[in-house]
Amino acid sequence: MKITENGEDPKKLITDEIVLLHVDETHVRTYQALRTTWAEVGNQKQVPSYGHHAHVSIFGA
């Protein structure tokens, strides 16, 4: 348990008028990373590349 600078328990400071949010982020990308795949012996797997890496960052609470 963390105590504030004035020695109070932070949980006691939360009232009905306070909203406590947790913020997190994620990234959505237009390209996919190839993890694992099967291919015939002697035939290397071809992975298409589009030459750009557009993305969107999402912040949620």
mmCIF file of C-alpha atoms in Angstrom:
data_model
loop_
_atom_site.group_PDB
_atom_site.id
_atom_site.type_symbol
_atom_site.label_atom_id
_atom_site.label_comp_id
_atom_site.label_asym_id
_atom_site.label_seq_id
_atom_site.Cartn_x
_atom_site.Cartn_y
_atom_site.Cartn_z
ATOM 1 C CA MET A 1 0.000 0.000 0.000
ATOM 2 C CA LYS A 2 1.392 3.378 -1.040
ATOM 3 C CA ILE A 3 0.988 6.310 1.315
ATOM 4 C CA THR A 4 0.652 9.882 0.041
ATOM 5 C CA GLU A 5 3.078 12.646 0.990
ATOM 6 C CA ASN A 6 0.850 13.759 3.850
ATOM 7 C CA GLY A 7 0.587 10.204 5.230
ATOM 8 C CA GLU A 8 -2.926 9.392 3.990
ATOM 9 C CA ASP A 9 -4.074 6.145 2.413
ATOM 10 C CA PRO A 10 -4.940 7.023 -1.238
ATOM 11 C CA LYS A 11 -7.959 4.693 -1.209
ATOM 12 C CA LYS A 12 -9.560 6.875 1.465
ATOM 13 C CA LEU A 13 -9.322 9.899 -0.854
ATOM 14 C CA ILE A 14 -11.658 8.331 -3.459
ATOM 15 C CA THR A 15 -15.253 9.563 -3.194
ATOM 16 C CA ASP A 16 -18.421 9.222 -5.296
ATOM 17 C CA GLU A 17 -17.362 12.361 -7.199
ATOM 18 C CA ILE A 18 -14.047 10.854 -8.403
ATOM 19 C CA VAL A 19 -13.732 8.568 -11.423
ATOM 20 C CA LEU A 20 -10.597 6.415 -11.502
ATOM 21 C CA LEU A 21 -9.557 5.301 -15.004
ATOM 22 C CA HIS A 22 -6.825 2.988 -16.256
ATOM 23 C CA VAL A 23 -5.329 3.974 -19.614
ATOM 24 C CA ASP A 24 -3.790 1.519 -22.084
ATOM 25 C CA GLU A 25 -2.726 1.653 -25.715
ATOM 26 C CA THR A 26 -2.517 -0.633 -28.710
ATOM 27 C CA HIS A 27 -1.382 -0.328 -32.319
ATOM 28 C CA VAL A 28 -3.249 -1.651 -35.368
ATOM 29 C CA ARG A 29 -0.951 -2.161 -38.357
ATOM 30 C CA THR A 30 -1.773 -2.858 -42.012
ATOM 31 C CA TYR A 31 1.033 -5.373 -42.401
ATOM 32 C CA GLN A 32 1.191 -8.808 -40.842
ATOM 33 C CA ALA A 33 4.260 -10.463 -39.428
ATOM 34 C CA LEU A 34 4.828 -13.997 -40.677
ATOM 35 C CA ARG A 35 5.330 -16.193 -37.646
ATOM 36 C CA THR A 36 5.480 -19.790 -38.911
ATOM 37 C CA THR A 37 4.404 -21.550 -42.071
ATOM 38 C CA TRP A 38 4.731 -24.800 -43.990
ATOM 39 C CA ALA A 39 6.267 -25.037 -47.458
ATOM 40 C CA GLU A 40 7.280 -27.848 -49.761
ATOM 41 C CA VAL A 41 10.943 -28.788 -49.692
ATOM 42 C CA GLY A 42 12.746 -26.620 -52.242
ATOM 43 C CA ASN A 43 9.878 -24.079 -52.592
ATOM 44 C CA GLN A 44 10.446 -21.044 -50.414
ATOM 45 C CA LYS A 45 7.279 -19.338 -49.152
ATOM 46 C CA GLN A 46 6.584 -15.976 -50.857
ATOM 47 C CA VAL A 47 5.260 -13.231 -48.562
ATOM 48 C CA PRO A 48 3.722 -10.180 -50.283
ATOM 49 C CA SER A 49 5.052 -6.794 -49.196
ATOM 50 C CA TYR A 50 3.156 -3.595 -49.965
ATOM 51 C CA GLY A 51 5.976 -1.124 -49.285
ATOM 52 C CA HIS A 52 4.176 0.891 -46.620
ATOM 53 C CA HIS A 53 3.481 0.362 -42.961
ATOM 54 C CA ALA A 54 0.394 2.400 -42.106
ATOM 55 C CA HIS A 55 -0.806 2.149 -38.527
ATOM 56 C CA VAL A 56 -3.280 3.585 -36.066
ATOM 57 C CA SER A 57 -2.621 4.034 -32.351
ATOM 58 C CA ILE A 58 -5.596 3.543 -30.034
ATOM 59 C CA PHE A 59 -5.705 4.820 -26.471
ATOM 60 C CA GLY A 60 -8.462 3.427 -24.302
ATOM 61 C CA ALA A 61 -9.590 4.045 -20.773
#
